[in-house]
Coordinates of C-alpha atoms in Angstrom, one line a residue:
Chain A
M1 CA -7.9 25.2 0.5
S2 CA -7.9 25.4 4.3
H3 CA -7.8 21.6 5.1
A4 CA -4.9 19.5 3.7
V5 CA -6.4 16.5 5.1
E6 CA -10.1 15.9 5.6
V7 CA -11.5 12.7 7.1
R8 CA -15.3 11.9 7.5
D9 CA -16.8 9.1 9.6
L10 CA -14.0 6.8 8.3
R11 CA -14.6 3.1 9.0
K12 CA -12.5 0.1 8.5
A13 CA -12.7 -3.5 10.2
Y14 CA -10.6 -6.5 9.8
G15 CA -13.0 -9.3 10.0
S16 CA -14.9 -8.8 13.4
T17 CA -12.2 -6.5 14.7
I18 CA -13.1 -2.9 14.3
A19 CA -10.1 -0.7 13.6
L20 CA -11.6 2.6 12.8
D21 CA -15.0 3.4 14.3
G22 CA -16.0 6.5 12.7
V23 CA -13.2 8.9 12.5
D24 CA -13.4 12.6 11.8
L25 CA -10.3 14.6 11.5
D26 CA -9.2 17.9 9.9
V27 CA -5.6 18.9 9.4
P28 CA -5.2 22.6 8.3
A29 CA -2.6 23.1 5.7
G30 CA 0.8 23.7 7.1
S31 CA -0.1 22.4 10.5
V32 CA 1.0 19.5 12.6
I33 CA -1.2 16.8 14.0
G34 CA 0.0 14.5 16.5
L35 CA -2.3 11.3 16.6
L36 CA -1.9 9.9 20.1
G37 CA -2.9 6.5 21.1
P38 CA -1.9 3.1 22.4
N39 CA -1.2 0.1 20.3
G40 CA -4.2 -1.2 18.5
A41 CA -6.0 2.0 18.8
G42 CA -6.2 2.5 15.0
K43 CA -3.5 5.1 14.2
T44 CA -1.6 2.8 11.8
T45 CA -4.9 1.8 10.0
L46 CA -5.7 5.5 9.7
V47 CA -2.3 6.3 8.2
R48 CA -2.5 3.4 5.8
I49 CA -5.8 4.4 4.4
L50 CA -4.5 8.0 4.0
T51 CA -1.4 7.0 2.1
T52 CA -3.6 4.8 -0.2
L53 CA -2.2 1.4 1.2
L54 CA -5.7 0.3 2.6
R55 CA -9.1 1.1 1.5
P56 CA -11.7 2.3 4.0
D57 CA -15.0 0.1 4.4
A58 CA -16.9 3.4 4.6
G59 CA -16.7 7.1 4.9
H60 CA -14.1 9.1 3.0
A61 CA -10.8 10.9 3.2
R62 CA -9.6 13.7 1.1
I63 CA -6.0 15.0 1.0
L64 CA -5.5 18.2 -1.0
G65 CA -8.8 17.8 -2.3
L66 CA -8.1 14.2 -3.8
D67 CA -10.1 11.2 -2.6
V68 CA -7.5 8.6 -1.0
A69 CA -9.6 5.7 -2.5
T70 CA -10.6 6.9 -6.0
Q71 CA -7.9 9.3 -6.9
A72 CA -5.0 7.4 -5.5
G73 CA -2.8 7.7 -8.5
Q74 CA -3.1 11.5 -8.6
L75 CA -2.5 11.6 -4.8
R76 CA 0.5 9.4 -4.7
P77 CA 3.2 12.0 -6.0
L78 CA 1.9 14.6 -3.3
I79 CA 2.2 12.5 -0.2
G80 CA 5.2 10.8 1.7
L81 CA 5.1 8.2 4.3
A82 CA 7.8 7.2 6.8
G83 CA 8.1 5.2 9.9
Q84 CA 6.7 1.9 10.8
S85 CA 4.5 1.2 7.7
A86 CA 7.1 1.9 5.1
S87 CA 10.8 0.9 5.1
V88 CA 13.9 1.3 3.3
D89 CA 15.9 -1.7 1.5
E90 CA 18.3 -3.3 3.7
L91 CA 20.7 -4.5 1.0
L92 CA 21.1 -1.2 -0.7
T93 CA 23.1 1.7 0.2
A94 CA 21.6 4.9 1.6
R95 CA 22.3 6.6 -1.8
E96 CA 20.9 3.7 -3.8
N97 CA 17.9 3.7 -1.6
L98 CA 17.2 7.4 -2.4
R99 CA 18.0 7.4 -6.0
M100 CA 15.6 4.4 -6.6
V101 CA 12.8 6.1 -4.9
G102 CA 13.5 9.1 -6.9
R103 CA 13.4 6.9 -10.0
L104 CA 10.2 5.6 -9.0
Y105 CA 8.8 9.2 -8.5
H106 CA 9.7 9.3 -12.3
L107 CA 12.4 12.0 -11.6
S108 CA 15.2 12.1 -14.3
S109 CA 18.2 10.0 -13.1
R110 CA 20.1 13.4 -12.8
V111 CA 17.6 14.9 -10.7
A112 CA 17.2 11.7 -8.5
E113 CA 20.9 11.7 -8.0
R114 CA 20.9 15.4 -7.0
R115 CA 18.0 14.9 -4.7
A116 CA 19.7 12.0 -3.0
D117 CA 22.9 13.9 -2.5
A118 CA 21.1 16.7 -0.9
L119 CA 19.1 14.8 1.4
I120 CA 22.2 12.6 2.4
T121 CA 23.9 15.8 3.4
R122 CA 20.7 17.3 5.0
F123 CA 20.2 14.1 7.3
E124 CA 23.9 13.8 8.1
L125 CA 24.3 10.6 6.4
D126 CA 27.4 11.5 4.3
E127 CA 30.0 9.1 5.9
A128 CA 27.5 6.1 5.8
A129 CA 25.9 7.1 2.4
D130 CA 27.6 4.3 0.2
R131 CA 27.5 1.4 2.8
P132 CA 24.3 -1.0 2.9
V133 CA 21.8 0.1 5.3
K134 CA 21.8 -3.3 7.0
G135 CA 24.8 -2.1 9.3
F136 CA 22.9 1.3 10.1
S137 CA 21.9 2.1 13.7
G138 CA 18.3 2.6 14.5
G139 CA 18.7 6.3 14.4
M140 CA 20.4 6.5 11.0
R141 CA 17.9 4.2 9.5
R142 CA 15.0 6.2 10.6
R143 CA 16.7 9.4 9.1
L144 CA 17.1 7.6 5.9
D145 CA 13.5 6.6 6.0
L146 CA 12.5 10.1 6.6
A147 CA 14.9 11.2 3.7
A148 CA 13.1 8.6 1.5
S149 CA 9.7 10.0 2.1
L150 CA 11.0 13.6 1.2
V151 CA 12.4 12.6 -2.1
N152 CA 9.6 14.2 -4.2
E153 CA 9.3 17.1 -1.7
P154 CA 5.6 16.2 -0.9
P155 CA 3.3 18.9 0.6
V156 CA 1.8 16.3 2.9
L157 CA 3.8 14.0 5.1
F158 CA 2.8 11.2 7.2
L159 CA 5.1 9.7 9.9
D160 CA 4.0 6.6 11.6
E161 CA 5.5 6.4 15.2
P162 CA 8.8 7.8 13.7
T163 CA 10.9 7.5 16.9
T164 CA 9.5 4.3 18.4
G165 CA 12.5 2.1 19.6
L166 CA 14.9 5.0 19.4
D167 CA 17.3 6.0 22.2
P168 CA 16.8 9.5 23.4
R169 CA 19.5 11.0 21.5
S170 CA 18.5 9.7 18.2
R171 CA 15.0 10.9 19.0
L172 CA 16.3 14.4 19.6
T173 CA 18.0 14.4 16.2
L174 CA 15.0 13.2 14.5
W175 CA 12.7 15.8 16.2
A176 CA 15.1 18.6 15.1
A177 CA 14.7 17.0 11.5
I178 CA 11.1 17.1 11.7
E179 CA 10.9 20.6 13.1
D180 CA 12.9 21.7 10.1
L181 CA 10.5 20.6 7.7
V182 CA 7.5 21.9 9.6
E183 CA 9.1 25.2 9.2
E184 CA 9.2 24.9 5.5
G185 CA 5.5 24.6 5.7
T186 CA 5.0 20.9 5.2
T187 CA 1.7 19.7 6.4
L188 CA 2.3 16.9 8.9
L189 CA 0.3 14.0 10.4
L190 CA 2.4 12.0 12.8
T191 CA 1.4 9.1 15.0
T192 CA 2.8 8.4 18.5
Q193 CA 2.6 6.6 21.6
Y194 CA 4.5 9.3 23.3
L195 CA 2.6 12.3 25.0
E196 CA 5.7 14.1 25.2
E197 CA 6.5 13.8 21.3
A198 CA 3.2 14.7 20.3
D199 CA 3.5 17.7 22.7
H200 CA 6.9 18.7 21.4
L201 CA 6.2 18.3 17.6
A202 CA 2.5 19.0 17.1
D203 CA 0.3 22.1 17.0
R204 CA -2.6 19.8 17.9
I205 CA -3.1 16.4 19.5
V206 CA -5.8 14.1 18.6
V207 CA -6.1 11.3 21.0
I208 CA -7.3 8.1 19.4
D209 CA -8.6 4.9 21.2
R210 CA -10.5 1.9 20.0
G211 CA -10.8 3.4 16.6
Q212 CA -12.3 6.7 17.7
V213 CA -11.1 10.3 18.3
I214 CA -11.8 10.7 22.0
A215 CA -10.2 14.0 22.6
Q216 CA -8.4 16.8 20.7
G217 CA -6.7 20.0 21.5
T218 CA -3.3 21.7 22.3
G219 CA -0.9 19.8 24.4
D220 CA -1.5 22.2 27.1
A221 CA -5.2 21.9 27.0
L222 CA -4.9 18.0 27.2
K223 CA -2.7 18.3 30.1
E224 CA -4.8 20.4 31.9
R225 CA -7.7 18.0 31.5
V226 CA -5.3 15.4 33.1
G227 CA -4.0 17.5 35.9
G228 CA -0.5 18.7 35.3
Q229 CA 1.7 16.5 37.3
V230 CA 1.9 13.4 39.3
V231 CA 3.6 13.0 42.7
D232 CA 4.5 9.1 43.4
V233 CA 5.0 8.0 46.9
R234 CA 6.6 4.6 47.5
V235 CA 5.9 3.6 51.1
A236 CA 8.3 1.0 52.7
D237 CA 5.7 -1.1 54.3
L238 CA 2.9 -2.5 52.0
A239 CA 0.6 -2.4 55.3
A240 CA 0.9 1.3 55.6
V241 CA -0.5 2.2 52.3
E242 CA -4.2 2.7 53.6
H243 CA -2.9 5.0 56.6
A244 CA -0.6 7.1 54.1
R245 CA -3.8 7.4 51.8
S246 CA -5.6 8.8 54.6
V247 CA -2.9 11.2 55.5
L248 CA -2.3 12.3 51.9
S249 CA -6.0 12.7 50.8
A250 CA -6.3 16.3 52.1
L251 CA -3.5 17.4 49.9
T252 CA -5.3 16.8 46.6
H253 CA -9.0 16.9 45.1
E254 CA -9.2 13.4 44.0
P255 CA -8.0 10.7 46.6
P256 CA -4.6 9.1 45.7
A257 CA -4.7 6.3 43.4
S258 CA -2.4 3.3 44.6
E259 CA -0.9 0.4 42.8
G260 CA 1.1 -1.9 45.3
A261 CA 3.1 0.2 47.4
V262 CA 3.1 3.3 45.5
L263 CA 0.4 6.1 45.7
S264 CA -0.1 8.6 43.0
L265 CA -1.4 12.2 43.7
A266 CA -2.4 14.2 40.7
T267 CA -1.6 17.7 41.1
D268 CA -1.2 21.2 39.4
D269 CA 1.9 22.0 41.4
G270 CA 4.0 18.9 41.8
V271 CA 6.8 20.4 43.9
A272 CA 4.8 22.0 46.6
T273 CA 2.6 18.7 46.8
L274 CA 5.7 16.6 47.1
V275 CA 7.1 19.0 50.1
R276 CA 3.8 18.8 51.7
A277 CA 3.6 15.0 51.3
A278 CA 7.0 14.6 52.8
Q279 CA 6.0 16.6 55.8
K280 CA 2.7 14.8 56.4
L281 CA 4.2 11.5 56.1
E282 CA 7.1 12.2 58.4
A283 CA 4.4 13.6 61.0
A284 CA 2.6 10.4 60.7
E285 CA 5.7 8.5 61.0
I286 CA 5.2 6.5 57.7
E287 CA 8.5 5.4 56.3
V288 CA 9.0 6.4 52.6
T289 CA 11.4 4.6 50.1
D290 CA 11.0 6.9 47.3
L291 CA 9.3 10.3 46.5
A292 CA 9.0 11.7 42.9
V293 CA 7.3 14.2 40.8
R294 CA 6.6 13.3 37.2
R295 CA 4.4 14.0 34.0
P296 CA 1.1 12.1 33.9
S297 CA 1.6 8.8 31.9
L298 CA -0.2 8.0 28.7
D299 CA -2.2 5.5 30.6
E300 CA -3.1 8.3 33.0
V301 CA -4.0 10.6 30.3
F302 CA -6.3 7.8 28.6
L303 CA -7.9 7.0 32.1
T304 CA -8.7 10.7 32.5
L305 CA -10.0 11.4 29.1
T306 CA -12.1 8.3 28.9
A307 CA -13.6 9.1 32.4
H308 CA -14.3 12.6 31.4
D309 CA -16.2 11.5 28.2
D310 CA -18.3 9.1 30.3
E311 CA -19.3 12.1 32.6
E312 CA -20.4 14.2 29.6
P313 CA -22.1 12.0 27.4
A314 CA -23.9 14.7 25.1
R315 CA -21.1 15.8 22.9
Chain B
M1 CA -17.2 16.2 -39.4
T2 CA -16.9 18.7 -36.6
A3 CA -17.4 15.9 -33.9
T4 CA -14.6 13.8 -35.7
R5 CA -12.3 16.9 -35.7
E6 CA -12.9 17.5 -32.2
A7 CA -12.5 13.9 -31.1
A8 CA -9.2 13.5 -32.9
P9 CA -6.7 15.4 -30.7
Q10 CA -8.4 14.0 -27.7
A11 CA -7.7 10.5 -29.0
L12 CA -4.1 11.6 -29.8
T13 CA -3.5 12.8 -26.1
R14 CA -4.9 9.6 -24.9
D15 CA -2.5 7.5 -27.1
Q16 CA 0.4 9.6 -25.9
S17 CA -0.7 9.2 -22.3
V18 CA -0.9 5.4 -22.9
L19 CA 2.5 5.4 -24.5
T20 CA 3.9 7.4 -21.8
R21 CA 2.5 5.2 -19.1
L22 CA 3.9 2.1 -20.9
R23 CA 7.3 3.9 -20.9
W24 CA 6.9 4.5 -17.2
T25 CA 6.0 1.1 -16.4
A26 CA 9.1 -0.4 -18.3
S27 CA 11.1 2.3 -16.5
D28 CA 9.6 1.3 -13.1
A29 CA 10.2 -2.4 -13.9
A30 CA 13.7 -1.7 -14.9
V31 CA 14.5 0.1 -11.6
V32 CA 13.0 -2.8 -9.6
T33 CA 15.1 -5.3 -11.6
G34 CA 18.1 -3.4 -11.0
R35 CA 17.4 -3.2 -7.4
N36 CA 16.8 -7.1 -7.3
L37 CA 19.8 -7.9 -9.2
R38 CA 22.0 -5.7 -6.7
H39 CA 20.5 -7.9 -4.1
F40 CA 22.0 -11.2 -5.6
V41 CA 25.5 -9.6 -5.6
R42 CA 25.0 -8.3 -2.0
Q43 CA 24.3 -11.6 -0.7
P44 CA 27.7 -13.4 -1.5
Q45 CA 26.9 -16.5 0.6
L46 CA 23.3 -16.8 -1.1
L47 CA 25.2 -16.3 -4.5
L48 CA 27.8 -18.9 -3.9
F49 CA 25.5 -21.4 -2.5
S50 CA 22.9 -21.1 -5.3
T51 CA 25.9 -21.3 -7.9
V52 CA 27.5 -24.4 -6.0
Q53 CA 24.1 -26.2 -5.6
P54 CA 23.3 -26.8 -9.2
V55 CA 26.9 -27.7 -10.2
M56 CA 26.8 -30.1 -7.3
F57 CA 23.7 -31.7 -8.6
V58 CA 25.3 -32.0 -12.0
L59 CA 28.6 -33.6 -10.7
L60 CA 26.6 -36.0 -8.2
F61 CA 24.0 -37.3 -10.7
A62 CA 26.4 -37.7 -13.5
F63 CA 28.8 -39.6 -11.7
V64 CA 26.4 -41.5 -9.1
F65 CA 23.8 -42.5 -11.5
D66 CA 26.2 -43.1 -14.5
G67 CA 25.3 -46.6 -15.6
A68 CA 22.8 -47.3 -13.2
I69 CA 20.0 -45.6 -15.1
D70 CA 18.6 -47.0 -18.5
V71 CA 18.4 -44.0 -20.7
P72 CA 18.0 -43.7 -24.6
T73 CA 21.4 -41.8 -24.9
D74 CA 24.9 -43.7 -24.9
D75 CA 25.8 -42.3 -21.6
Y76 CA 23.7 -40.7 -18.7
L77 CA 25.4 -37.4 -18.6
Q78 CA 24.0 -36.5 -22.1
Y79 CA 20.5 -37.4 -20.8
L80 CA 21.1 -35.7 -17.6
L81 CA 22.4 -32.3 -18.3
P82 CA 19.2 -30.9 -20.1
G83 CA 17.1 -32.3 -17.3
I84 CA 19.3 -30.6 -14.7
F85 CA 18.7 -27.2 -16.4
V86 CA 15.2 -27.6 -15.9
Q87 CA 15.5 -29.0 -12.1
S88 CA 17.8 -26.1 -11.3
V89 CA 15.4 -23.4 -12.4
A90 CA 12.6 -25.3 -10.7
F91 CA 14.5 -25.4 -7.3
R92 CA 15.5 -21.8 -7.7
A93 CA 12.0 -20.4 -8.6
G94 CA 11.3 -20.8 -4.7
Q95 CA 13.6 -17.6 -4.4
T96 CA 11.1 -15.5 -6.1
A97 CA 8.6 -16.2 -3.2
V98 CA 11.2 -15.9 -0.5
G99 CA 12.3 -12.4 -2.2
L100 CA 8.6 -11.0 -2.4
A101 CA 7.7 -12.4 1.0
E102 CA 10.8 -10.7 2.7
D103 CA 9.8 -7.5 0.8
L104 CA 6.5 -7.7 2.4
D105 CA 7.7 -8.6 5.8
R106 CA 10.1 -5.7 5.8
G107 CA 7.6 -3.0 4.7
V108 CA 9.6 -2.4 1.4
I109 CA 6.4 -3.4 -0.7
D110 CA 4.5 -0.8 1.4
R111 CA 6.9 2.0 0.5
F112 CA 6.6 0.9 -3.2
R113 CA 2.9 1.0 -2.9
T114 CA 2.9 4.6 -1.8
L115 CA 4.7 5.6 -4.8
P116 CA 3.3 6.8 -8.1
M117 CA 5.1 3.8 -9.8
A118 CA 3.4 1.3 -12.0
R119 CA 1.4 -1.3 -9.9
S120 CA 2.8 -4.2 -12.0
A121 CA 6.7 -3.0 -11.9
V122 CA 7.1 -4.9 -8.6
L123 CA 6.2 -8.3 -9.8
A124 CA 7.9 -7.7 -13.1
G125 CA 11.1 -6.5 -11.7
R126 CA 11.2 -9.4 -9.4
T127 CA 10.3 -12.1 -12.0
F128 CA 12.7 -10.4 -14.7
A129 CA 15.8 -10.3 -12.2
D130 CA 15.2 -14.2 -11.3
L131 CA 15.0 -14.6 -15.2
I132 CA 18.3 -13.2 -15.6
R133 CA 19.8 -15.3 -12.6
N134 CA 18.2 -18.3 -14.1
L135 CA 19.8 -17.6 -17.5
S136 CA 23.4 -17.1 -15.8
I137 CA 23.0 -20.3 -13.8
V138 CA 22.0 -22.4 -16.7
V139 CA 24.8 -21.1 -18.8
L140 CA 27.3 -21.9 -16.0
M141 CA 25.8 -25.4 -15.7
A142 CA 26.3 -25.9 -19.4
G143 CA 30.0 -24.7 -19.1
V144 CA 30.6 -27.3 -16.2
G145 CA 28.7 -30.0 -18.2
L146 CA 31.1 -29.2 -21.2
L147 CA 34.0 -29.6 -18.9
I148 CA 33.0 -33.1 -17.8
G149 CA 32.3 -34.3 -21.5
F150 CA 28.7 -33.3 -22.3
R151 CA 28.2 -32.2 -25.9
F152 CA 25.5 -30.1 -27.4
E153 CA 25.1 -32.5 -30.4
A154 CA 22.9 -30.3 -32.3
G155 CA 25.1 -27.5 -32.5
P156 CA 25.3 -24.0 -30.8
A157 CA 22.1 -22.3 -32.1
M158 CA 20.0 -25.2 -30.9
A159 CA 21.9 -25.2 -27.6
L160 CA 21.0 -21.5 -27.1
A161 CA 17.4 -22.5 -28.1
A162 CA 17.5 -25.1 -25.3
I163 CA 18.7 -22.6 -22.7
L164 CA 16.0 -20.0 -23.8
V165 CA 13.5 -22.8 -23.6
V166 CA 14.5 -23.6 -20.0
S167 CA 14.9 -19.9 -18.9
V168 CA 11.4 -19.0 -20.2
F169 CA 9.9 -22.1 -18.3
G170 CA 11.8 -20.9 -15.2
Y171 CA 10.3 -17.3 -15.8
A172 CA 6.8 -19.0 -15.7
L173 CA 7.6 -20.8 -12.6
S174 CA 8.8 -17.5 -11.1
W175 CA 5.3 -16.2 -11.5
V176 CA 3.9 -19.5 -9.6
F177 CA 6.1 -18.7 -6.8
A178 CA 5.4 -14.9 -6.9
Y179 CA 1.9 -15.9 -6.0
V180 CA 3.2 -18.3 -3.2
G181 CA 5.3 -15.5 -1.7
L182 CA 2.4 -12.9 -1.8
R183 CA 0.1 -15.5 0.0
A184 CA 2.4 -17.2 2.2
K185 CA 2.7 -15.8 5.7
G186 CA 6.2 -14.8 6.0
A187 CA 9.4 -15.7 4.0
E188 CA 10.3 -18.9 5.9
A189 CA 6.7 -20.4 5.0
A190 CA 7.3 -19.3 1.5
Q191 CA 10.7 -21.1 1.3
S192 CA 9.2 -24.3 2.7
A193 CA 6.2 -24.2 0.6
G194 CA 8.4 -23.9 -2.5
F195 CA 10.5 -26.8 -1.7
V196 CA 7.5 -29.0 -0.7
V197 CA 5.8 -28.4 -4.1
M198 CA 8.8 -28.4 -6.4
F199 CA 10.8 -31.6 -5.1
P200 CA 8.2 -34.2 -5.8
L201 CA 7.2 -32.3 -9.0
V202 CA 10.8 -32.4 -10.4
F203 CA 11.2 -36.3 -9.5
A204 CA 7.9 -37.1 -11.1
S205 CA 9.0 -35.9 -14.4
S206 CA 11.6 -36.7 -17.0
V207 CA 14.2 -34.7 -15.5
F208 CA 16.3 -37.5 -14.0
V209 CA 14.7 -40.6 -15.5
P210 CA 12.7 -41.4 -18.7
I211 CA 9.0 -41.5 -17.9
S212 CA 8.7 -44.8 -19.7
S213 CA 10.6 -46.5 -16.8
M214 CA 7.9 -45.3 -14.3
P215 CA 4.7 -47.1 -13.0
P216 CA 1.9 -46.4 -15.5
W217 CA -0.1 -44.0 -13.1
L218 CA 3.2 -42.0 -12.5
A219 CA 4.0 -41.9 -16.1
T220 CA 0.7 -40.6 -16.9
F221 CA 1.1 -37.8 -14.3
A222 CA 4.7 -37.1 -15.4
G223 CA 3.6 -36.9 -18.9
A224 CA 1.2 -34.1 -18.3
S225 CA 3.8 -32.2 -16.3
P226 CA 5.1 -28.8 -17.7
I227 CA 8.4 -29.9 -16.1
T228 CA 8.7 -32.9 -18.4
H229 CA 7.7 -30.8 -21.3
A230 CA 10.5 -28.4 -20.7
A231 CA 13.1 -31.2 -20.0
D232 CA 12.0 -33.1 -23.3
A233 CA 12.3 -29.9 -25.3
A234 CA 15.7 -29.0 -23.6
R235 CA 16.9 -32.4 -24.4
A236 CA 15.6 -32.5 -28.1
L237 CA 17.2 -29.3 -28.6
S238 CA 20.5 -30.4 -27.0
L239 CA 21.0 -33.6 -28.5
G240 CA 19.3 -33.5 -31.7
T241 CA 18.5 -37.2 -31.6
G242 CA 14.9 -36.8 -32.8
P243 CA 12.5 -34.0 -34.0
A244 CA 12.8 -30.9 -31.8
L245 CA 10.0 -28.7 -33.0
A246 CA 7.1 -30.6 -31.5
P247 CA 8.6 -30.9 -27.9
T248 CA 9.7 -27.2 -28.1
L249 CA 6.2 -26.0 -29.2
L250 CA 4.5 -28.3 -26.4
S251 CA 6.9 -26.7 -23.9
L252 CA 6.3 -23.3 -24.7
A253 CA 2.5 -23.9 -24.9
S254 CA 2.6 -25.3 -21.4
T255 CA 4.8 -22.5 -20.2
A256 CA 2.2 -20.1 -21.5
A257 CA -0.5 -21.8 -19.8
V258 CA 1.3 -21.6 -16.5
L259 CA 1.8 -17.9 -17.1
A260 CA -1.8 -17.2 -18.1
V261 CA -3.0 -18.8 -14.9
F262 CA -0.4 -17.3 -12.5
V263 CA 0.2 -13.8 -13.8
P264 CA -3.3 -12.6 -13.2
L265 CA -3.4 -14.6 -9.7
S266 CA -0.2 -13.1 -8.7
V267 CA -1.3 -9.4 -9.8
R268 CA -4.5 -9.9 -7.9
A269 CA -2.6 -11.2 -4.9
Y270 CA -0.2 -8.3 -5.0
R271 CA -3.2 -5.8 -4.9
R272 CA -4.6 -7.3 -2.0
A273 CA -1.5 -8.3 -0.2
R274 CA -1.6 -7.1 3.5

């Protein structure tokens, strides 16, 4: 089987709100797909349908050849879900949580116990293993959550915004754990609001907005479509914004966008653009309070991608 | 002949798979029950107050209303205690709703629903754990009652029967509140809904006062209430002052009626919940 996950024209509405508006998606076995989109894009709805928590209104989805709506019972032992949608039990200890999940996967109590112990060690939860989850930090909780989704060693794993709300260090730890899984051959579909996360973990990024897939490709391909970097220029005097815009417009293809006193220049070479912008501004005697190079934000990715789609309606 | 021979092994496998499924359903329900029982122990404050509250009710009502209420028994405590058993399981039933609503809010139910476990096990495990808790609270109250002078006049076997009738009734109420918990928006809503529903129903019954002392319209209502049936049965079994069989059967019948309505409703609500 070439595709572990196969989604065709999937639709779901809550009353008059359309959550999924005809989604097609293929996830090759053993690959990692990053589902990128803002809040309300339909990411969680898609994950909930794929993990048998919701029934689609129309279209179909197959995982390992099993239909998520009609063969849910056969499918459940083969999938794992972690992240925002599923949660661990606050009042149980980490070990008790993992054992309980193991028992509910119908493992014998000895196997469930062994599996729990192994996962605790693997996710570095040994010290806290016998304390109630209530007192866990956000990062520990997410690691336990991920561990719980792996109890049955599922070939297909869904992670719904696995690092939302985590501090950078916990995020890196979790990323490392996810990378290990991928190396072992698990097929992974993860949703995220962070381009960086999708870029770091996924082989292919699928951008979803308003219930539709609006773009897909490798992280590099998507970034090229957006323009590699952005130079932000903050001018000291709000009245000087237009002057600055005309001075800087020669540096990039597109005229600089502005919001308040900040002008943003999309460019392929951030540092060179920054240096030239500084020179031009100085020559024009425009006072600048801040000058920085950054990656395009998710907003800019979306703006560019949707604008691009409008230009090429035949697709 | 050939056809039957071919069909036989198939039927056998199907029977085995039904048996296996039953076994796993029981095992899943036991796992969830164990988890919920752990919850009681892990919340010492809740455990303390949910234990103190019924004891407080016993003491308050026994001493405050003693002599103020005309009851068919010699002293009010004898009348009161079997009623308080019922009041206590009725008030506690709201906890079933709270527990389920919390599990829904926190995403625990979603994790359960992605597992290959029996769909019915979450509700079965929840209500069964609540039954065990109800049973222990009623036993505790009986102990407190004995300390302050209550006597099971009909003997220990009937006393046990009284406690079982009350617990089974509490089990049925747990299913009512399982439905409330699955339909309510959040744990707090579930809790207030439970209180608003149970409080008047418990007072409009024979739990604290004989229904003969109520105005006719209220007495009619109270007479039809499963809460009255349970209290009357517990009283008859505890005190042995009259025939116990008829009130016991009536209570078991109305308990069964509550279950017959709310088990399917709750199971359907669980399938559809969020």
